XYZ file of C-alpha atoms in Angstrom:
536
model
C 0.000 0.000 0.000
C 3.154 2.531 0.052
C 3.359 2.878 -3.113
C -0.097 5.091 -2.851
C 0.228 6.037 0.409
C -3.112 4.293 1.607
C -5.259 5.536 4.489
C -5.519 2.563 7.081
C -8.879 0.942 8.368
C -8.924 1.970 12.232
C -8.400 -1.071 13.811
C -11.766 -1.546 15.792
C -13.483 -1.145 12.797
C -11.846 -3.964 10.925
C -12.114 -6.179 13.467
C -15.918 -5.164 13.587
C -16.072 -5.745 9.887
C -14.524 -9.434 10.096
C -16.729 -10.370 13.165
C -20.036 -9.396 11.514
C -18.850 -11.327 8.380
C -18.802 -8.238 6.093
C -15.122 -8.992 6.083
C -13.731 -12.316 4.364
C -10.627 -13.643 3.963
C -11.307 -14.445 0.378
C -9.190 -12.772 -2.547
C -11.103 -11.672 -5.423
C -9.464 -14.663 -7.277
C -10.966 -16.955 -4.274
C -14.586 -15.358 -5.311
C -14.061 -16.021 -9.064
C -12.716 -19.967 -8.497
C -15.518 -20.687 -6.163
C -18.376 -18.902 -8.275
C -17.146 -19.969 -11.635
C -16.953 -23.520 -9.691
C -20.692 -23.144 -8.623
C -21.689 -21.797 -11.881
C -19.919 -23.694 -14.389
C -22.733 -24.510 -17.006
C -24.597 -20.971 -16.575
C -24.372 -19.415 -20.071
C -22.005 -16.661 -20.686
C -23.452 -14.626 -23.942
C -22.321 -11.269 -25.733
C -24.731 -9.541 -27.917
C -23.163 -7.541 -30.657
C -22.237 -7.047 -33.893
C -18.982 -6.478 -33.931
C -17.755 -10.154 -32.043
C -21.257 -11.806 -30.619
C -20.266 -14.962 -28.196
C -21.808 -17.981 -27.097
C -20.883 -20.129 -24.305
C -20.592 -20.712 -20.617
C -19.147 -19.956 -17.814
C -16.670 -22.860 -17.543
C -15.657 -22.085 -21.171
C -14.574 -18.369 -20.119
C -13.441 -20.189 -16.456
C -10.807 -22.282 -19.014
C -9.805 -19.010 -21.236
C -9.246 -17.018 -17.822
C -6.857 -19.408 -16.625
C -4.942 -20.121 -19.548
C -4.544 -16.150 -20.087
C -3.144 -15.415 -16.250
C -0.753 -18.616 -16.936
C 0.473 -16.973 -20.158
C 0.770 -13.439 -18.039
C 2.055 -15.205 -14.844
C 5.242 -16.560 -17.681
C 5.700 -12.952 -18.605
C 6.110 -11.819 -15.179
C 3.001 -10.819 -14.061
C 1.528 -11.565 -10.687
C 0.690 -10.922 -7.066
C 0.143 -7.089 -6.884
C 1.240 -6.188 -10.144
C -1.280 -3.817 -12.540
C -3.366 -4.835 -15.524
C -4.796 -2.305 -17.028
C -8.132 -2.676 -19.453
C -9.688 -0.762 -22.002
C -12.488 -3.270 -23.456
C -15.973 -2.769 -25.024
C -18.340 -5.405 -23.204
C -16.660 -8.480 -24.951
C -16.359 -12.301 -23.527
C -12.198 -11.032 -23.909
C -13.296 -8.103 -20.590
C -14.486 -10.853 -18.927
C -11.654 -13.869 -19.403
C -9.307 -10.825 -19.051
C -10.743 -9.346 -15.387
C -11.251 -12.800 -14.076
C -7.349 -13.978 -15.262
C -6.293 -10.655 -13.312
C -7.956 -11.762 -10.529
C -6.908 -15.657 -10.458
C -3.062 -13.752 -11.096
C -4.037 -11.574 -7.698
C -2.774 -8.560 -9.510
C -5.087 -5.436 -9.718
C -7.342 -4.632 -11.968
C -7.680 -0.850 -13.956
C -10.779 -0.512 -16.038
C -10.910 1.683 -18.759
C -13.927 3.027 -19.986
C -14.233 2.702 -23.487
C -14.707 6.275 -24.515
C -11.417 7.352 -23.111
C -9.180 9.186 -25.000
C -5.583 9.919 -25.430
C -5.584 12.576 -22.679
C -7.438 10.368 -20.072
C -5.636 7.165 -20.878
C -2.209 9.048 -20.512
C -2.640 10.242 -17.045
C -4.232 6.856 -15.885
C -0.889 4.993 -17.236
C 1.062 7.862 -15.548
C -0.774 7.269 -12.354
C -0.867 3.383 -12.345
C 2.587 2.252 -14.309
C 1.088 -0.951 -15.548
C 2.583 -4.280 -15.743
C 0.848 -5.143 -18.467
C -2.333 -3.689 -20.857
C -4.971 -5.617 -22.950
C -7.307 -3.481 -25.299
C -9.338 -3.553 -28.348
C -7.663 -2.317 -31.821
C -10.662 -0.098 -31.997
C -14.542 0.165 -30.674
C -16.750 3.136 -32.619
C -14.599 6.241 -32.507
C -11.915 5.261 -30.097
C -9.050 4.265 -32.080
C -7.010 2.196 -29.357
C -4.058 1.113 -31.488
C -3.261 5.186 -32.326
C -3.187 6.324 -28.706
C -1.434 3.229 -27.119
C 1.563 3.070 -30.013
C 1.844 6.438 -29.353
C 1.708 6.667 -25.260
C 3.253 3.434 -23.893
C 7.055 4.117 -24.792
C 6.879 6.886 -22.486
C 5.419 4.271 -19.979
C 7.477 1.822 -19.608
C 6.267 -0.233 -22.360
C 4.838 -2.877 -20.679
C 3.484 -5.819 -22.596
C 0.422 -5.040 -24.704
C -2.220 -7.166 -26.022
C -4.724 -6.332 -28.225
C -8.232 -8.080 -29.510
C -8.823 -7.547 -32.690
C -12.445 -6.571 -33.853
C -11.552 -7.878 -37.641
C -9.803 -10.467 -39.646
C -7.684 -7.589 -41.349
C -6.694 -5.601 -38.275
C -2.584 -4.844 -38.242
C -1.307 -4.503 -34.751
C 1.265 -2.467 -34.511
C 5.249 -4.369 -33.446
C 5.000 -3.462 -29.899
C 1.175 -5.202 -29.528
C 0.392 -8.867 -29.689
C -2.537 -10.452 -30.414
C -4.529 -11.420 -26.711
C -5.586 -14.654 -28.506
C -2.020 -15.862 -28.560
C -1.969 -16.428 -24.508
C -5.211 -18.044 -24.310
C -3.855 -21.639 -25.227
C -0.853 -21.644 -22.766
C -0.784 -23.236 -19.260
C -3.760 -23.175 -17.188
C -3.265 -21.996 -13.803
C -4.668 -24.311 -11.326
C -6.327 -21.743 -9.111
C -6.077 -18.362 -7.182
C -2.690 -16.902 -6.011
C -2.880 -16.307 -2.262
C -2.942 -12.801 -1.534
C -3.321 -10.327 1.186
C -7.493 -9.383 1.338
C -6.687 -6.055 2.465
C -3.815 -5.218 -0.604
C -4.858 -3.250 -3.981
C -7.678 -5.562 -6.037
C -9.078 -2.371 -8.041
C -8.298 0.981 -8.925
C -10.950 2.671 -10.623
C -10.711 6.185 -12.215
C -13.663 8.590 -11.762
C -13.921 12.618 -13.034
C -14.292 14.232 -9.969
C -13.504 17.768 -9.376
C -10.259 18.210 -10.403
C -9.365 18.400 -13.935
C -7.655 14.414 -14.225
C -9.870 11.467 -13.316
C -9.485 10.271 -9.803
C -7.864 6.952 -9.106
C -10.177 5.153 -6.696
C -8.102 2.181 -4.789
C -10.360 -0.799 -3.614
C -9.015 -3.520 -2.067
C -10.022 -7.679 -2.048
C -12.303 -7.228 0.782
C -14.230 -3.732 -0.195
C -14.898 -4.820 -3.302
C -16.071 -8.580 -2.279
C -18.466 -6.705 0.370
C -19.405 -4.166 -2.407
C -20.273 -7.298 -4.744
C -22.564 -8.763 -1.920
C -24.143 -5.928 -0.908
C -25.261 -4.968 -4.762
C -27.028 -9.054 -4.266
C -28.489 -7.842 -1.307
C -30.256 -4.993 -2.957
C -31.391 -7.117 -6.102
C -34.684 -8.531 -5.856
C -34.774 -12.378 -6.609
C -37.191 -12.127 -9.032
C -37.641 -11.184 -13.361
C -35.237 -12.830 -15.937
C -32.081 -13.053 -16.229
C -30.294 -9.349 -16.668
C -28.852 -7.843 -19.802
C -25.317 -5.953 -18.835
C -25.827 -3.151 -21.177
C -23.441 -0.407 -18.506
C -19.645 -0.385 -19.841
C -17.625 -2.770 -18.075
C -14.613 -0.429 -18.389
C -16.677 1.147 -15.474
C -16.139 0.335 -11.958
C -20.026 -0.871 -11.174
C -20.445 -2.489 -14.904
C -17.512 -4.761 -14.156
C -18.847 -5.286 -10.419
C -22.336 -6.381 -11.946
C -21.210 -8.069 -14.289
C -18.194 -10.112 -13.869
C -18.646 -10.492 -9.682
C -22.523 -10.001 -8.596
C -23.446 -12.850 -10.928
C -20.838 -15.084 -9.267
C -22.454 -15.169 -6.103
C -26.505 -15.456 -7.021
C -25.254 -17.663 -9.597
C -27.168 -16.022 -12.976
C -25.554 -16.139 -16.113
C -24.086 -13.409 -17.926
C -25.412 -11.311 -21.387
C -23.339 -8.621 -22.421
C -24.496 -6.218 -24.823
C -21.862 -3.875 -26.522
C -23.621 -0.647 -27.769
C -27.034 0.466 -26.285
C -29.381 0.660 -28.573
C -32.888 1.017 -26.763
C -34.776 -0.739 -30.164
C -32.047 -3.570 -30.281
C -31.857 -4.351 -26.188
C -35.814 -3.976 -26.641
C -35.973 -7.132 -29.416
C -33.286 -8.647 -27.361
C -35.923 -8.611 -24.507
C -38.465 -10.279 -26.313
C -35.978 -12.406 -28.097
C -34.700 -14.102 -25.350
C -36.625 -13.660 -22.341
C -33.910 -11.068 -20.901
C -34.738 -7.682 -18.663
C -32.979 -4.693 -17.776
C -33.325 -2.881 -14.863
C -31.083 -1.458 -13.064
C -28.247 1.314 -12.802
C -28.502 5.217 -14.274
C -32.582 7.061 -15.112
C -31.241 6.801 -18.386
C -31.401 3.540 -19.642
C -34.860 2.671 -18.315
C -36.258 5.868 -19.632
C -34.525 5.611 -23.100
C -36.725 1.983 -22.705
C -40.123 3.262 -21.961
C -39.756 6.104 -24.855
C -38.992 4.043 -27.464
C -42.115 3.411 -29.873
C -41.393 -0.459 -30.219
C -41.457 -0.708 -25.883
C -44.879 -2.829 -25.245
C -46.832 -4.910 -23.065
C -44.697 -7.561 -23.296
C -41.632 -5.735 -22.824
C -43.567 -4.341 -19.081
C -43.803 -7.809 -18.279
C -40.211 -8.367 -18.097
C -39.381 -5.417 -15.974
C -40.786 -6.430 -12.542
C -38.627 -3.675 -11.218
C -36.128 -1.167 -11.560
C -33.105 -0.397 -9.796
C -32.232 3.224 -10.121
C -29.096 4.783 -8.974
C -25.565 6.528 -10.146
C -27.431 9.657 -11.236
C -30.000 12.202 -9.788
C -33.518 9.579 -9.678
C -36.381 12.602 -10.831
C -39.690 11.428 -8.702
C -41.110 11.803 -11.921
C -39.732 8.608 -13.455
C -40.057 6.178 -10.449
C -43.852 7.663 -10.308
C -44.344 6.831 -14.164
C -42.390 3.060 -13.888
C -44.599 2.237 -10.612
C -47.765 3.510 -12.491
C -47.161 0.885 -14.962
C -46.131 -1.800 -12.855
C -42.502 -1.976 -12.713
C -41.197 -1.463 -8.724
C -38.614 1.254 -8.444
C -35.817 1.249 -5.441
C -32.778 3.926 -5.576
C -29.497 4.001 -4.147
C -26.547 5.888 -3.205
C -23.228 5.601 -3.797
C -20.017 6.858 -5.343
C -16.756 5.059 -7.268
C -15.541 5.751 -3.314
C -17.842 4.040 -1.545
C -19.836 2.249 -3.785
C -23.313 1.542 -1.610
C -23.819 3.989 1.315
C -27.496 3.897 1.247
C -30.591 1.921 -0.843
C -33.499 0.652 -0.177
C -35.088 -2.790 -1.659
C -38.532 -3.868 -2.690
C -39.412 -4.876 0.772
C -39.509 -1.258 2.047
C -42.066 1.582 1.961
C -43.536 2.358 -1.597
C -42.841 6.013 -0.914
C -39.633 5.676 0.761
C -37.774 3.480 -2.060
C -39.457 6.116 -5.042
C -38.819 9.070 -2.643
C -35.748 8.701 -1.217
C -31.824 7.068 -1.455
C -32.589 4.215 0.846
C -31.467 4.038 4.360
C -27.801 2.575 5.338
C -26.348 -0.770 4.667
C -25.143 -2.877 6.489
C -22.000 -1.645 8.492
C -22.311 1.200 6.944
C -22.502 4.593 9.009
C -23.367 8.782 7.990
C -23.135 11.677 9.585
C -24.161 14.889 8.537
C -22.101 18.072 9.103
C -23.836 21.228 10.206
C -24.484 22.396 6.632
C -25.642 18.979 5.504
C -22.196 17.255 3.857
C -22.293 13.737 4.603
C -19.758 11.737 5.868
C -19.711 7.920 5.315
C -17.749 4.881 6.520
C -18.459 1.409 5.783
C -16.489 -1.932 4.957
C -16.967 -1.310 0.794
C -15.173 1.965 1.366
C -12.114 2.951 -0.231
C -8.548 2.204 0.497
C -8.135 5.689 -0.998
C -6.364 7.659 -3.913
C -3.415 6.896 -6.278
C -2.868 10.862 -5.648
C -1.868 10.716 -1.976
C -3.037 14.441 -1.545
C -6.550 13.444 -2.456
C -6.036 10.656 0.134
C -5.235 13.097 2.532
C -8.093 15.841 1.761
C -11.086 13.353 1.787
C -10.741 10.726 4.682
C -10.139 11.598 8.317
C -7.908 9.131 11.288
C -11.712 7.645 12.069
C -12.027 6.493 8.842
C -14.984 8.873 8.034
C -14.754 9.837 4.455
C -16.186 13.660 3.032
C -18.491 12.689 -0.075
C -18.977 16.301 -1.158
C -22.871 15.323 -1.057
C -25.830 17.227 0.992
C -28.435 15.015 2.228
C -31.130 14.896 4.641
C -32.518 12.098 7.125
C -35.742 11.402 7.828
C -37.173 10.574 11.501
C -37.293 6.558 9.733
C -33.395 6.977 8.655
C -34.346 7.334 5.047
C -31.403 9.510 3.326
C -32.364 11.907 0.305
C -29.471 13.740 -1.348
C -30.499 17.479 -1.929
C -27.012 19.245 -3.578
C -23.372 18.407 -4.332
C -20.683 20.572 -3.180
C -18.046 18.804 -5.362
C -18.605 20.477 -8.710
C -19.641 17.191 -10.542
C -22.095 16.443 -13.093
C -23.491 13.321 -13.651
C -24.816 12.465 -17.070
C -26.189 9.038 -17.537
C -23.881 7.820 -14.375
C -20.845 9.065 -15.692
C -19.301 11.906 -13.965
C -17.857 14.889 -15.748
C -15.463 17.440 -14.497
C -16.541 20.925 -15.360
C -13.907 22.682 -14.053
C -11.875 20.290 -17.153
C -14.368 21.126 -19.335
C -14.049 24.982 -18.647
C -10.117 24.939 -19.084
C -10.330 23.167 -22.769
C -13.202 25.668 -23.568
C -11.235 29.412 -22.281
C -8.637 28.253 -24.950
C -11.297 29.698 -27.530
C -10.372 32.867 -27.873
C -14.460 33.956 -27.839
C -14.745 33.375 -24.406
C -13.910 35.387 -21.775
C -15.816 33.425 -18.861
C -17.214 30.022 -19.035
C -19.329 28.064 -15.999
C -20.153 24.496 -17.108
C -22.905 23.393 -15.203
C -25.664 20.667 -15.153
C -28.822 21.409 -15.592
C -31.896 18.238 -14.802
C -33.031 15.821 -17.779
C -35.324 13.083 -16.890
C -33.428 10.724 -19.201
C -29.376 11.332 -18.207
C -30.365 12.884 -14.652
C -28.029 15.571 -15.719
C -26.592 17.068 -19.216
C -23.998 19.573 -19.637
C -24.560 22.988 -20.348
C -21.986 25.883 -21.033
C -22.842 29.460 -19.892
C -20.660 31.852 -21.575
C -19.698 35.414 -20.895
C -18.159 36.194 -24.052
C -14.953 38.643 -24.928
C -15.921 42.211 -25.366
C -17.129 42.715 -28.975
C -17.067 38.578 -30.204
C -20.405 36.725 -30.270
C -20.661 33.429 -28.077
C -19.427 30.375 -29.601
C -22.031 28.247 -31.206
C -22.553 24.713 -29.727
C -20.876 23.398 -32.670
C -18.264 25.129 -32.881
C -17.343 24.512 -29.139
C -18.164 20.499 -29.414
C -15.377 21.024 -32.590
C -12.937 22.865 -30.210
C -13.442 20.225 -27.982
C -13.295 17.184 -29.810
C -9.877 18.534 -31.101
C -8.602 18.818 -27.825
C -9.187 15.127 -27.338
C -11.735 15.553 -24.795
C -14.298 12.937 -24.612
C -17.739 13.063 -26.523
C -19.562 12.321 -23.356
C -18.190 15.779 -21.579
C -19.177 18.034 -23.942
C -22.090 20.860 -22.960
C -24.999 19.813 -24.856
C -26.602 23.433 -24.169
C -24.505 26.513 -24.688
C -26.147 29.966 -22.758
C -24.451 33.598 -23.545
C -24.721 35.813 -20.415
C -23.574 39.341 -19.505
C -21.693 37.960 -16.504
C -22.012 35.728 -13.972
C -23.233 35.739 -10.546
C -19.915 36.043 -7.915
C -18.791 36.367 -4.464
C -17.767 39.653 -2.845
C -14.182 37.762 -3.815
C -15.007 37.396 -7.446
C -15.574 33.556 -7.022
C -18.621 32.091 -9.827
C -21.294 30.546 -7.776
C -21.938 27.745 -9.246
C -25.562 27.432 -7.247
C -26.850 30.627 -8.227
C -25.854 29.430 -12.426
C -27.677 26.313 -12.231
C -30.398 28.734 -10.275
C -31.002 31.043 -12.876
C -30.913 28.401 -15.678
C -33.784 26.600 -14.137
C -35.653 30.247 -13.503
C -34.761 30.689 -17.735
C -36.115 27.368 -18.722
C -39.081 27.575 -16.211
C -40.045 30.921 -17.706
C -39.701 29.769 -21.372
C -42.139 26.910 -20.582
């Protein structure tokens, strides 16, 4: 842990984790033996056009080991780094559970990613080895890691091809070429409380955060997601990019232990999970507003498709009261959650509590979990999924006290029941669809246009991403506010993901301030709801 300068668990807190059993001994790997074990014959399908799979679990169990043998030869193993950057392929999941069986950890990669992104995670994490697509829709994965790894290191890199004719580059090899070398016969023994998964998040600051969970946060994380989950509806469709921290969590980990099979889809596409539904007798419910809205909106969503959505999960972005009101209307059960990359599941509720508190409300506290509020309404949280901490020690240091409490940046409220509703965020985040955005990045990419003299990026409320990203610009003296185009171009040029750019772009005189000249940031997202009220 000193090579991140981890935060320790206070000791009577550990030793309360262990005795209530929130705390095992078991190693991720440990999890992944015994559940592929359990599960062996479950089917294990991918859904997509690029490379759709068909098989079962023991088939990806056999793939797994014979890639962390093949990685274990090239010097990879207990507590080294494998980094990821995978669409929602059978290789993501024969690659996360080889990592684990090697007792190395894991660092997801969103797909959309860019150069800019991916460069400061590999600066952050000096990986042991990488495994990534050639390409997956715009991302071109070849052109950014031929270009960044030599000044990493150059570990080993492995690539899946999405074609026939793909040429890798000489420093890549194909990933297929380790999957027929020497099984290994089961998990390395580790240390449950070393590194397992580091996770990058936007936060705040301008570079994603490295999040740092170890064996035991995680496994607890995994079995408190199965607590939440009703036992009930088909089998799920994993439609949530596994290069995220909770996609590969549900996917790869909570199916392990309520032993369900597993049915990636690579690109969501509301008509084609919607036929997929029907198809095979598959649901999806769970995770950010946006996916089950994008569902009930469609024109081809029917009867039939209502009757495979006994409920709905809904967490990872603001939950509008409008949308669990309009699911529960026709039938489909709505609980929320709360939670961050940090500590993954704080609060939620399940289908056994209060109609109105699960629609109305982020559930109360899991088990072993504990919040306080601060006098202005911050909450504090500790709880055995909670973070190890930061790969930036400073971060570390700013958001976790000796008691273990750590500062979410969230403002809440409890009810007289316990019931926890979030109200505000004081960490300047927005959330779009569950993924967070960074709009103080954002805002430094955009000043570089020489139109603007004053940007705040703010979100503004959409009942179908929670959040989207709009730009409110005071413009130089004498130049006309960029058009939304032309800022997505300015953007896109800087290498700045699709998924941060403002989607709304407002011009303004100035902006609302402090005495000091500080932007509130309350009083913008204020006066944009006053605008759009008024307009309506």
């Amino acid at each position: 842990m000193s090579r991140w300068k981890l935060r320790g668990v206070p000791a009577d807190l550990a030793e309360r984790y262990v005795a209530e059993g929130l705390w095992t001994g078991d190693s991720l790997g440990r999890l992944v033996e015994r559940g592929l074990g359990q599960s062996a014959s479950a089917p294990f399908k991918v859904r997509s056009q690029i490379k759709p799979w068909d098989g079962t679990f023991a088939d990806v169990d056999r793939a797994a080991r014979s890639l962390a043998g093949s990685l274990r030869k090239q010097g990879v193993g207990v507590g080294d780094v494998v980094v990821l950057q995978l669409p929602n392929w059978v290789e993501a999941g024969i690659a996360y559970w080889a990592t684990a069986y090697l007792g190395a950890a894991v660092v997801p990669i969103v797909h959309f990613y860019g150069p800019k992104e991916v460069d400061y995670i590999l600066r952050a994490t000096q990986p042991d080895a990488v495994i990534t697509a050639d390409r997956f829709g715009a991302a071109n994965f070849l052109e950014t890691y031929e270009s960044l790894l030599p000044s990493h290191g150059s570990p080993p890199w492995f690539v899946v091809p999405s074609s026939d004719e793909t040429t890798l580059p000489s420093a890549a090899r194909p990933l297929a070429d380790l999957l027929d070398g020497d099984p290994v016969s089961g998990a390395a023994e580790v240390d449950p409380d070393s590194p397992a998964v580091i996770a990058f998040t936007s936060g705040t600051t301008k570079d994603p955060k490295g999040v740092i969970h170890s064996h035991r946060t995680i496994g607890c994380e995994a079995r408190h997601l199965c607590h939440m989950i009703p036992e009930i509806g088909p089998p799920q469709i994993t439609a949530a990019p596994v290069g995220h921290f909770i996609g590969m969590v549900n996917a790869f980990l909570t199916p392990l232990i309520r032993t369900q099979p597993v049915c990636l889809v690579d690109v969501f596409d509301p008509g084609r999970i919607l036929k997929l539904m029907l198809d095979e007798q598959l649901m999806m419910a769970g995770g950010a507003t946006y996916f089950l809205i994008s569902l009930l909106d469609h024109p081809d969503f029917t009867d039939a498709h209502r009757a495979l959505l006994p409920y709905a999960g809904l967490g990872g972005s603001t939950v509008p009261a409008s949308v669990t009101e309009r699911a529960e209307a026709m039938g489909i059960q709505c609980y929320r959650s709360y939670g961050s990359t940090e500590h993954p599941s704080i609060t939620g509720a399940t289908l056994a509590d209060p109609k109105l508190k699960r629609n109305r409300t982020d559930g109360h506290v899991l088990p072993g979990v504990e919040i306080r509020l601060s006098d202005d309404g911050e909450i504090y949280s500790r709880g055995p999924e909670l973070c190890l901490g930061y790969t930036d020690p400073a971060l570390t240091a700013a958001a976790f006290d000796a008691d273990g409490w750590y500062r979410t940046g969230d403002v809440g409220v409890l009810d007289d029941d316990g019931y926890l509703s979030i109200t505000d965020r004081v960490s300047d985040i927005i959330i779009r669809g569950g993924e967070n955005i960074s709009a103080q990045e954002v805002e430094d990419v955009l000043l570089r246009m020489g139109s603007i003299a004053e940007v705040s990026v703010v979100g503004v409320p959409d009942d179908r991403f929670g959040e989207r990203a709009a730009a409110v610009v005071r413009p130089r003296e004498g130049q006309p506010a960029p058009s939304l185009s032309d800022m997505q171009a300015h953007l896109a040029d800087a290498g700045l993901a699709k998924q941060k750019w403002p989607e709304f772009v407002y011009e303004v005189a100035d902006l609302p301030r402090t005495p000091s000249g500080k932007v509130q940031k309350f009083k913008v997202r204020q006066n944009l709801r006053e605008m759009e009220q008024h307009r309506a």
